[in-house]
PDB file of C-alpha atoms in Angstrom:
ATOM      1  CA  GLU A   1      -0.067  -0.084  -0.210  1.00  0.00           C
ATOM      2  CA  ILE A   2       1.450   3.462  -1.044  1.00  0.00           C
ATOM      3  CA  VAL A   3       1.182   6.014   2.303  1.00  0.00           C
ATOM      4  CA  LEU A   4       1.034   9.403   1.702  1.00  0.00           C
ATOM      5  CA  THR A   5       1.920  12.110   3.877  1.00  0.00           C
ATOM      6  CA  GLN A   6       0.901  15.658   3.584  1.00  0.00           C
ATOM      7  CA  SER A   7       2.815  18.668   5.094  1.00  0.00           C
ATOM      8  CA  PRO A   8       1.979  20.885   6.912  1.00  0.00           C
ATOM      9  CA  GLY A   9      -1.266  19.472   8.600  1.00  0.00           C
ATOM     10  CA  THR A  10      -2.615  23.082   9.219  1.00  0.00           C
ATOM     11  CA  LEU A  11      -1.442  26.506   7.434  1.00  0.00           C
ATOM     12  CA  SER A  12      -2.181  29.856   8.642  1.00  0.00           C
ATOM     13  CA  LEU A  13      -2.162  32.662   5.996  1.00  0.00           C
ATOM     14  CA  SER A  14      -4.154  35.770   4.712  1.00  0.00           C
ATOM     15  CA  PRO A  15      -5.926  36.141   1.681  1.00  0.00           C
ATOM     16  CA  GLY A  16      -4.206  37.065  -1.011  1.00  0.00           C
ATOM     17  CA  GLU A  17      -0.943  35.205   0.410  1.00  0.00           C
ATOM     18  CA  ARG A  18       0.544  31.852  -1.751  1.00  0.00           C
ATOM     19  CA  ALA A  19      -0.372  28.737  -0.121  1.00  0.00           C
ATOM     20  CA  THR A  20       2.155  25.480  -0.938  1.00  0.00           C
ATOM     21  CA  LEU A  21       1.207  22.376   0.437  1.00  0.00           C
ATOM     22  CA  SER A  22       3.378  19.136   0.471  1.00  0.00           C
ATOM     23  CA  CYS A  23       2.433  15.079  -0.764  1.00  0.00           C
ATOM     24  CA  ARG A  24       5.378  13.128  -0.208  1.00  0.00           C
ATOM     25  CA  ALA A  25       4.514   9.165  -1.374  1.00  0.00           C
ATOM     26  CA  SER A  26       5.998   5.769   0.439  1.00  0.00           C
ATOM     27  CA  GLN A  27       6.874   4.366  -2.705  1.00  0.00           C
ATOM     28  CA  THR A  28       6.864   6.045  -6.523  1.00  0.00           C
ATOM     29  CA  ILE A  29       3.480   6.715  -8.206  1.00  0.00           C
ATOM     30  CA  GLY A  30       3.156   5.376 -11.377  1.00  0.00           C
ATOM     31  CA  ASN A  31       2.573   7.738 -14.116  1.00  0.00           C
ATOM     32  CA  ASN A  32       2.238  10.691 -11.535  1.00  0.00           C
ATOM     33  CA  TYR A  33      -1.248   9.427 -10.966  1.00  0.00           C
ATOM     34  CA  LEU A  34      -1.589  12.197  -8.402  1.00  0.00           C
ATOM     35  CA  ALA A  35      -4.898  14.297  -7.662  1.00  0.00           C
ATOM     36  CA  TRP A  36      -5.559  16.797  -5.238  1.00  0.00           C
ATOM     37  CA  TYR A  37      -9.198  17.426  -3.635  1.00  0.00           C
ATOM     38  CA  GLN A  38     -10.532  20.558  -1.799  1.00  0.00           C
ATOM     39  CA  LYS A  39     -12.828  19.568   0.971  1.00  0.00           C
ATOM     40  CA  LYS A  40     -15.140  22.325   2.665  1.00  0.00           C
ATOM     41  CA  PRO A  41     -17.492  21.318   5.679  1.00  0.00           C
ATOM     42  CA  GLY A  42     -20.608  19.936   4.431  1.00  0.00           C
ATOM     43  CA  GLN A  43     -20.033  19.695   0.929  1.00  0.00           C
ATOM     44  CA  PRO A  44     -18.292  16.559  -1.030  1.00  0.00           C
ATOM     45  CA  PRO A  45     -14.832  16.951  -2.330  1.00  0.00           C
ATOM     46  CA  ARG A  46     -14.268  18.893  -5.266  1.00  0.00           C
ATOM     47  CA  LEU A  47     -11.196  17.264  -7.406  1.00  0.00           C
ATOM     48  CA  LEU A  48      -8.774  20.395  -8.501  1.00  0.00           C
ATOM     49  CA  ILE A  49      -5.752  18.518 -10.214  1.00  0.00           C
ATOM     50  CA  ASP A  50      -5.473  15.300 -11.999  1.00  0.00           C
ATOM     51  CA  ASP A  51      -2.024  13.596 -12.929  1.00  0.00           C
ATOM     52  CA  ALA A  52      -0.176  15.646 -10.474  1.00  0.00           C
ATOM     53  CA  THR A  53      -0.080  18.553 -13.016  1.00  0.00           C
ATOM     54  CA  THR A  54      -3.649  18.766 -14.845  1.00  0.00           C
ATOM     55  CA  ARG A  55      -6.335  21.526 -13.834  1.00  0.00           C
ATOM     56  CA  ALA A  56      -9.957  20.070 -13.710  1.00  0.00           C
ATOM     57  CA  ASP A  57     -12.578  21.526 -15.123  1.00  0.00           C
ATOM     58  CA  GLY A  58     -13.655  24.997 -14.217  1.00  0.00           C
ATOM     59  CA  ILE A  59     -10.588  25.222 -11.732  1.00  0.00           C
ATOM     60  CA  PRO A  60      -9.185  28.829 -11.440  1.00  0.00           C
ATOM     61  CA  ASP A  61      -5.636  29.171 -12.563  1.00  0.00           C
ATOM     62  CA  ARG A  62      -4.159  30.210  -9.110  1.00  0.00           C
ATOM     63  CA  PHE A  63      -4.328  26.471  -8.480  1.00  0.00           C
ATOM     64  CA  SER A  64      -1.724  24.381  -9.895  1.00  0.00           C
ATOM     65  CA  GLY A  65       0.027  20.777  -9.517  1.00  0.00           C
ATOM     66  CA  SER A  66       3.944  20.017  -9.830  1.00  0.00           C
ATOM     67  CA  GLY A  67       5.798  16.991  -8.909  1.00  0.00           C
ATOM     68  CA  SER A  68       6.482  13.626 -10.090  1.00  0.00           C
ATOM     69  CA  GLY A  69       7.653  10.173  -8.908  1.00  0.00           C
ATOM     70  CA  THR A  70       7.444  10.301  -4.712  1.00  0.00           C
ATOM     71  CA  ASP A  71       7.089  14.218  -4.032  1.00  0.00           C
ATOM     72  CA  PHE A  72       4.064  16.213  -5.436  1.00  0.00           C
ATOM     73  CA  THR A  73       3.005  19.963  -4.191  1.00  0.00           C
ATOM     74  CA  LEU A  74      -0.049  21.820  -4.715  1.00  0.00           C
ATOM     75  CA  THR A  75       0.285  25.455  -5.488  1.00  0.00           C
ATOM     76  CA  ILE A  76      -2.269  28.506  -4.595  1.00  0.00           C
ATOM     77  CA  THR A  77      -0.724  31.493  -5.900  1.00  0.00           C
ATOM     78  CA  ARG A  78      -3.311  34.101  -3.921  1.00  0.00           C
ATOM     79  CA  LEU A  79      -5.421  32.985  -1.798  1.00  0.00           C
ATOM     80  CA  GLU A  80      -8.847  33.888  -2.172  1.00  0.00           C
ATOM     81  CA  PRO A  81     -11.294  33.557   0.901  1.00  0.00           C
ATOM     82  CA  GLU A  82     -13.158  30.746  -0.692  1.00  0.00           C
ATOM     83  CA  ASP A  83     -10.054  28.764  -0.730  1.00  0.00           C
ATOM     84  CA  PHE A  84      -9.671  28.144   2.803  1.00  0.00           C
ATOM     85  CA  ALA A  85     -10.611  24.360   3.223  1.00  0.00           C
ATOM     86  CA  VAL A  86      -8.704  21.203   3.535  1.00  0.00           C
ATOM     87  CA  TYR A  87      -7.005  19.808   0.573  1.00  0.00           C
ATOM     88  CA  TYR A  88      -6.379  16.258   0.262  1.00  0.00           C
ATOM     89  CA  CYS A  89      -3.964  14.093  -2.254  1.00  0.00           C
ATOM     90  CA  GLN A  90      -4.678  10.803  -3.352  1.00  0.00           C
ATOM     91  CA  GLN A  91      -2.967   8.720  -5.446  1.00  0.00           C
ATOM     92  CA  CYS A  92      -5.031   6.644  -8.230  1.00  0.00           C
ATOM     93  CA  ALA A  93      -1.796   4.823  -9.594  1.00  0.00           C
ATOM     94  CA  THR A  94      -2.068   1.354  -7.326  1.00  0.00           C
ATOM     95  CA  ALA A  95      -5.127  -0.199  -5.386  1.00  0.00           C
ATOM     96  CA  PRO A  96      -5.870   0.075  -2.775  1.00  0.00           C
ATOM     97  CA  LEU A  97      -6.020   3.950  -3.891  1.00  0.00           C
ATOM     98  CA  THR A  98      -4.918   5.932  -0.778  1.00  0.00           C
ATOM     99  CA  PHE A  99      -5.455   9.556   0.533  1.00  0.00           C
ATOM    100  CA  GLY A 100      -3.174  11.535   2.528  1.00  0.00           C
ATOM    101  CA  GLY A 101      -4.160  13.116   5.495  1.00  0.00           C
ATOM    102  CA  GLY A 102      -5.059  16.391   4.448  1.00  0.00           C
ATOM    103  CA  THR A 103      -3.918  19.919   5.086  1.00  0.00           C
ATOM    104  CA  LYS A 104      -5.984  22.515   6.612  1.00  0.00           C
ATOM    105  CA  VAL A 105      -6.053  25.927   4.981  1.00  0.00           C
ATOM    106  CA  GLU A 106      -6.852  28.318   7.887  1.00  0.00           C
ATOM    107  CA  ILE A 107      -7.452  32.025   7.753  1.00  0.00           C
ATOM    108  CA  LYS A 108      -4.931  33.636   9.792  1.00  0.00           C
TER     109      LYS A 108
ATOM    110  CA  GLU B   1     -23.024  15.437 -17.210  1.00  0.00           C
ATOM    111  CA  VAL B   2     -22.793  12.668 -14.301  1.00  0.00           C
ATOM    112  CA  GLN B   3     -25.070  13.617 -11.316  1.00  0.00           C
ATOM    113  CA  LEU B   4     -24.590  10.862  -8.483  1.00  0.00           C
ATOM    114  CA  VAL B   5     -27.324  10.631  -5.546  1.00  0.00           C
ATOM    115  CA  GLU B   6     -26.474   8.460  -2.440  1.00  0.00           C
ATOM    116  CA  SER B   7     -29.227   6.582  -0.572  1.00  0.00           C
ATOM    117  CA  GLY B   8     -29.620   3.772   2.032  1.00  0.00           C
ATOM    118  CA  GLY B   9     -27.429   5.336   4.644  1.00  0.00           C
ATOM    119  CA  GLY B  10     -28.934   4.657   8.545  1.00  0.00           C
ATOM    120  CA  LEU B  11     -28.346   3.982  11.862  1.00  0.00           C
ATOM    121  CA  VAL B  12     -27.831  -0.085  12.200  1.00  0.00           C
ATOM    122  CA  GLN B  13     -26.254  -2.158  15.015  1.00  0.00           C
ATOM    123  CA  PRO B  14     -22.731  -3.359  15.221  1.00  0.00           C
ATOM    124  CA  GLY B  15     -23.077  -6.789  13.225  1.00  0.00           C
ATOM    125  CA  GLY B  16     -25.547  -5.581  10.720  1.00  0.00           C
ATOM    126  CA  SER B  17     -26.014  -4.993   7.228  1.00  0.00           C
ATOM    127  CA  LEU B  18     -27.348  -2.157   5.276  1.00  0.00           C
ATOM    128  CA  ARG B  19     -27.241  -1.699   1.341  1.00  0.00           C
ATOM    129  CA  LEU B  20     -25.778   1.345  -0.522  1.00  0.00           C
ATOM    130  CA  SER B  21     -27.139   2.763  -4.119  1.00  0.00           C
ATOM    131  CA  CYS B  22     -25.683   5.465  -6.247  1.00  0.00           C
ATOM    132  CA  ALA B  23     -27.879   6.943  -9.257  1.00  0.00           C
ATOM    133  CA  ASP B  24     -26.760   8.681 -11.656  1.00  0.00           C
ATOM    134  CA  SER B  25     -29.589  11.189 -13.313  1.00  0.00           C
ATOM    135  CA  GLY B  26     -27.127  12.255 -15.975  1.00  0.00           C
ATOM    136  CA  PHE B  27     -27.058   8.688 -17.213  1.00  0.00           C
ATOM    137  CA  THR B  28     -23.584   8.792 -18.404  1.00  0.00           C
ATOM    138  CA  SER B  29     -21.849   7.069 -15.343  1.00  0.00           C
ATOM    139  CA  SER B  30     -21.773   3.408 -16.938  1.00  0.00           C
ATOM    140  CA  THR B  31     -18.668   4.814 -19.030  1.00  0.00           C
ATOM    141  CA  TYR B  32     -17.184   5.613 -15.822  1.00  0.00           C
ATOM    142  CA  TRP B  33     -15.033   3.901 -13.171  1.00  0.00           C
ATOM    143  CA  MET B  34     -17.081   4.081  -9.960  1.00  0.00           C
ATOM    144  CA  ASN B  35     -15.821   4.329  -6.362  1.00  0.00           C
ATOM    145  CA  TRP B  36     -16.928   4.500  -2.645  1.00  0.00           C
ATOM    146  CA  VAL B  37     -15.262   6.804  -0.383  1.00  0.00           C
ATOM    147  CA  ARG B  38     -16.106   7.751   3.300  1.00  0.00           C
ATOM    148  CA  GLN B  39     -15.085  10.019   5.869  1.00  0.00           C
ATOM    149  CA  ALA B  40     -15.897   9.222   9.383  1.00  0.00           C
ATOM    150  CA  PRO B  41     -16.172  12.184  11.822  1.00  0.00           C
ATOM    151  CA  GLY B  42     -13.730  14.254  12.155  1.00  0.00           C
ATOM    152  CA  LYS B  43     -11.510  12.559  10.098  1.00  0.00           C
ATOM    153  CA  GLY B  44     -10.303  12.123   6.776  1.00  0.00           C
ATOM    154  CA  LEU B  45     -10.876  11.007   3.476  1.00  0.00           C
ATOM    155  CA  GLU B  46     -11.046   7.037   3.169  1.00  0.00           C
ATOM    156  CA  TRP B  47     -11.259   5.353  -0.315  1.00  0.00           C
ATOM    157  CA  VAL B  48     -13.422   2.205   0.063  1.00  0.00           C
ATOM    158  CA  ALA B  49     -13.768   0.396  -3.366  1.00  0.00           C
ATOM    159  CA  ILE B  50     -13.914   0.720  -6.898  1.00  0.00           C
ATOM    160  CA  ILE B  51     -15.108  -1.152  -9.724  1.00  0.00           C
ATOM    161  CA  LYS B  52     -14.615  -1.021 -13.585  1.00  0.00           C
ATOM    162  CA  GLN B  53     -17.318   0.054 -16.216  1.00  0.00           C
ATOM    163  CA  ASP B  54     -18.314  -3.578 -17.109  1.00  0.00           C
ATOM    164  CA  GLY B  55     -17.963  -4.988 -13.662  1.00  0.00           C
ATOM    165  CA  SER B  56     -14.755  -7.372 -14.412  1.00  0.00           C
ATOM    166  CA  ASP B  57     -12.597  -5.329 -12.172  1.00  0.00           C
ATOM    167  CA  ILE B  58     -13.217  -4.707  -8.499  1.00  0.00           C
ATOM    168  CA  HIS B  59     -10.559  -3.478  -5.448  1.00  0.00           C
ATOM    169  CA  TYR B  60     -11.442  -2.853  -1.730  1.00  0.00           C
ATOM    170  CA  VAL B  61      -9.681  -1.294   1.139  1.00  0.00           C
ATOM    171  CA  ALA B  62      -8.148  -3.990   3.193  1.00  0.00           C
ATOM    172  CA  SER B  63     -10.874  -3.061   6.146  1.00  0.00           C
ATOM    173  CA  VAL B  64     -13.789  -3.892   4.195  1.00  0.00           C
ATOM    174  CA  LYS B  65     -12.648  -6.818   2.191  1.00  0.00           C
ATOM    175  CA  GLY B  66     -14.954  -9.697   2.909  1.00  0.00           C
ATOM    176  CA  ARG B  67     -17.204  -7.691   4.654  1.00  0.00           C
ATOM    177  CA  PHE B  68     -18.734  -4.998   1.691  1.00  0.00           C
ATOM    178  CA  THR B  69     -19.458  -5.779  -1.953  1.00  0.00           C
ATOM    179  CA  ILE B  70     -19.679  -3.309  -4.700  1.00  0.00           C
ATOM    180  CA  SER B  71     -21.730  -3.924  -7.754  1.00  0.00           C
ATOM    181  CA  ARG B  72     -23.277  -1.785 -10.366  1.00  0.00           C
ATOM    182  CA  ASP B  73     -26.079  -2.170 -12.474  1.00  0.00           C
ATOM    183  CA  ASN B  74     -25.756   0.104 -16.034  1.00  0.00           C
ATOM    184  CA  ALA B  75     -28.937  -0.477 -17.129  1.00  0.00           C
ATOM    185  CA  GLN B  76     -30.310   1.148 -14.491  1.00  0.00           C
ATOM    186  CA  ASN B  77     -27.475   3.654 -14.398  1.00  0.00           C
ATOM    187  CA  SER B  78     -26.837   2.366 -10.773  1.00  0.00           C
ATOM    188  CA  MET B  79     -24.074   1.344  -8.380  1.00  0.00           C
ATOM    189  CA  TYR B  80     -24.357  -0.648  -4.802  1.00  0.00           C
ATOM    190  CA  LEU B  81     -22.256  -1.087  -1.763  1.00  0.00           C
ATOM    191  CA  GLN B  82     -23.541  -4.061   0.084  1.00  0.00           C
ATOM    192  CA  MET B  83     -22.386  -3.813   3.734  1.00  0.00           C
ATOM    193  CA  ASN B  84     -22.350  -6.555   6.307  1.00  0.00           C
ATOM    194  CA  SER B  85     -20.794  -7.391   9.669  1.00  0.00           C
ATOM    195  CA  LEU B  86     -20.914  -3.606  10.264  1.00  0.00           C
ATOM    196  CA  ARG B  87     -18.581  -2.133  13.055  1.00  0.00           C
ATOM    197  CA  VAL B  88     -18.828   0.896  14.950  1.00  0.00           C
ATOM    198  CA  GLU B  89     -15.784   2.140  13.102  1.00  0.00           C
ATOM    199  CA  ASP B  90     -17.496   1.988   9.716  1.00  0.00           C
ATOM    200  CA  THR B  91     -19.668   5.090  11.237  1.00  0.00           C
ATOM    201  CA  ALA B  92     -19.023   7.729   8.001  1.00  0.00           C
ATOM    202  CA  VAL B  93     -20.212   9.227   5.483  1.00  0.00           C
ATOM    203  CA  TYR B  94     -20.469   7.730   2.430  1.00  0.00           C
ATOM    204  CA  PHE B  95     -19.674   9.279  -0.972  1.00  0.00           C
ATOM    205  CA  CYS B  96     -20.065   8.050  -4.460  1.00  0.00           C
ATOM    206  CA  THR B  97     -17.674   9.282  -7.406  1.00  0.00           C
ATOM    207  CA  GLY B  98     -16.900   8.464 -10.525  1.00  0.00           C
ATOM    208  CA  GLY B  99     -14.574   9.172 -13.002  1.00  0.00           C
ATOM    209  CA  GLU B 100     -12.683   7.960 -16.783  1.00  0.00           C
ATOM    210  CA  GLY B 101      -9.884   6.785 -14.662  1.00  0.00           C
ATOM    211  CA  TRP B 102      -9.663   5.828 -11.373  1.00  0.00           C
ATOM    212  CA  THR B 103      -9.444   9.701 -10.073  1.00  0.00           C
ATOM    213  CA  SER B 104     -12.696  10.879  -8.423  1.00  0.00           C
ATOM    214  CA  SER B 105     -14.074  13.497 -10.834  1.00  0.00           C
ATOM    215  CA  TYR B 106     -17.414  13.465  -9.706  1.00  0.00           C
ATOM    216  CA  TRP B 107     -19.237  13.504  -6.239  1.00  0.00           C
ATOM    217  CA  GLY B 108     -22.489  12.735  -4.863  1.00  0.00           C
ATOM    218  CA  GLN B 109     -23.721  14.629  -1.722  1.00  0.00           C
ATOM    219  CA  GLY B 110     -22.992  12.025   0.324  1.00  0.00           C
ATOM    220  CA  THR B 111     -25.075   9.232   2.878  1.00  0.00           C
ATOM    221  CA  LEU B 112     -24.631   8.766   6.664  1.00  0.00           C
ATOM    222  CA  VAL B 113     -23.875   5.436   7.851  1.00  0.00           C
ATOM    223  CA  THR B 114     -23.909   5.326  11.552  1.00  0.00           C
ATOM    224  CA  VAL B 115     -23.190   2.105  13.420  1.00  0.00           C
ATOM    225  CA  SER B 116     -24.328   2.045  16.886  1.00  0.00           C
ATOM    226  CA  SER B 117     -26.370  -0.125  19.827  1.00  0.00           C
TER     227      SER B 117
END
């Protein structure tokens, strides 16, 4: 099983600041099949990034994904008020599919 | 467009059974891999199971193997999760998801399963 470790656990930032979230895998993720999701309370998760770097339909370009192999990053260039949420990475290469523990981006 | 709606959640005693359903009112989910993902209260997301478009390929997380069964009926644009021998730790909101590959591009609103005596 591929274990995903997300860091930091919590990120305290102000609107307009840049957020950098990390997701590290215990082994190489084949074809970089790594996805990022945004989760808000009472709502289902929303797919942001697929295949490590591809923005999903309708996702603003302030969200970007990078990385390969075992180290991946989600960057939000300028935080908007609606971006404060919990973010999860998921590897979609090898069963069982696994999620990271999440990074909470909170308002400072 | 895929529009997923889960049903079948509720309160059940430990050791009991429940069957979750996921209906796609967009009538396109037959072309997608479909998953169940859950989130226990105050916890993170946990992937549970996945099924291929024609049902020929299925995988489960270790903690539910032998207890849960995922299935689908493309003629009814529906997917199911039969949950047996339920445990307190299975308490969670269960989401139905779908995508062209194993990524969950589309999500339902979720249905709450509570296992308690």
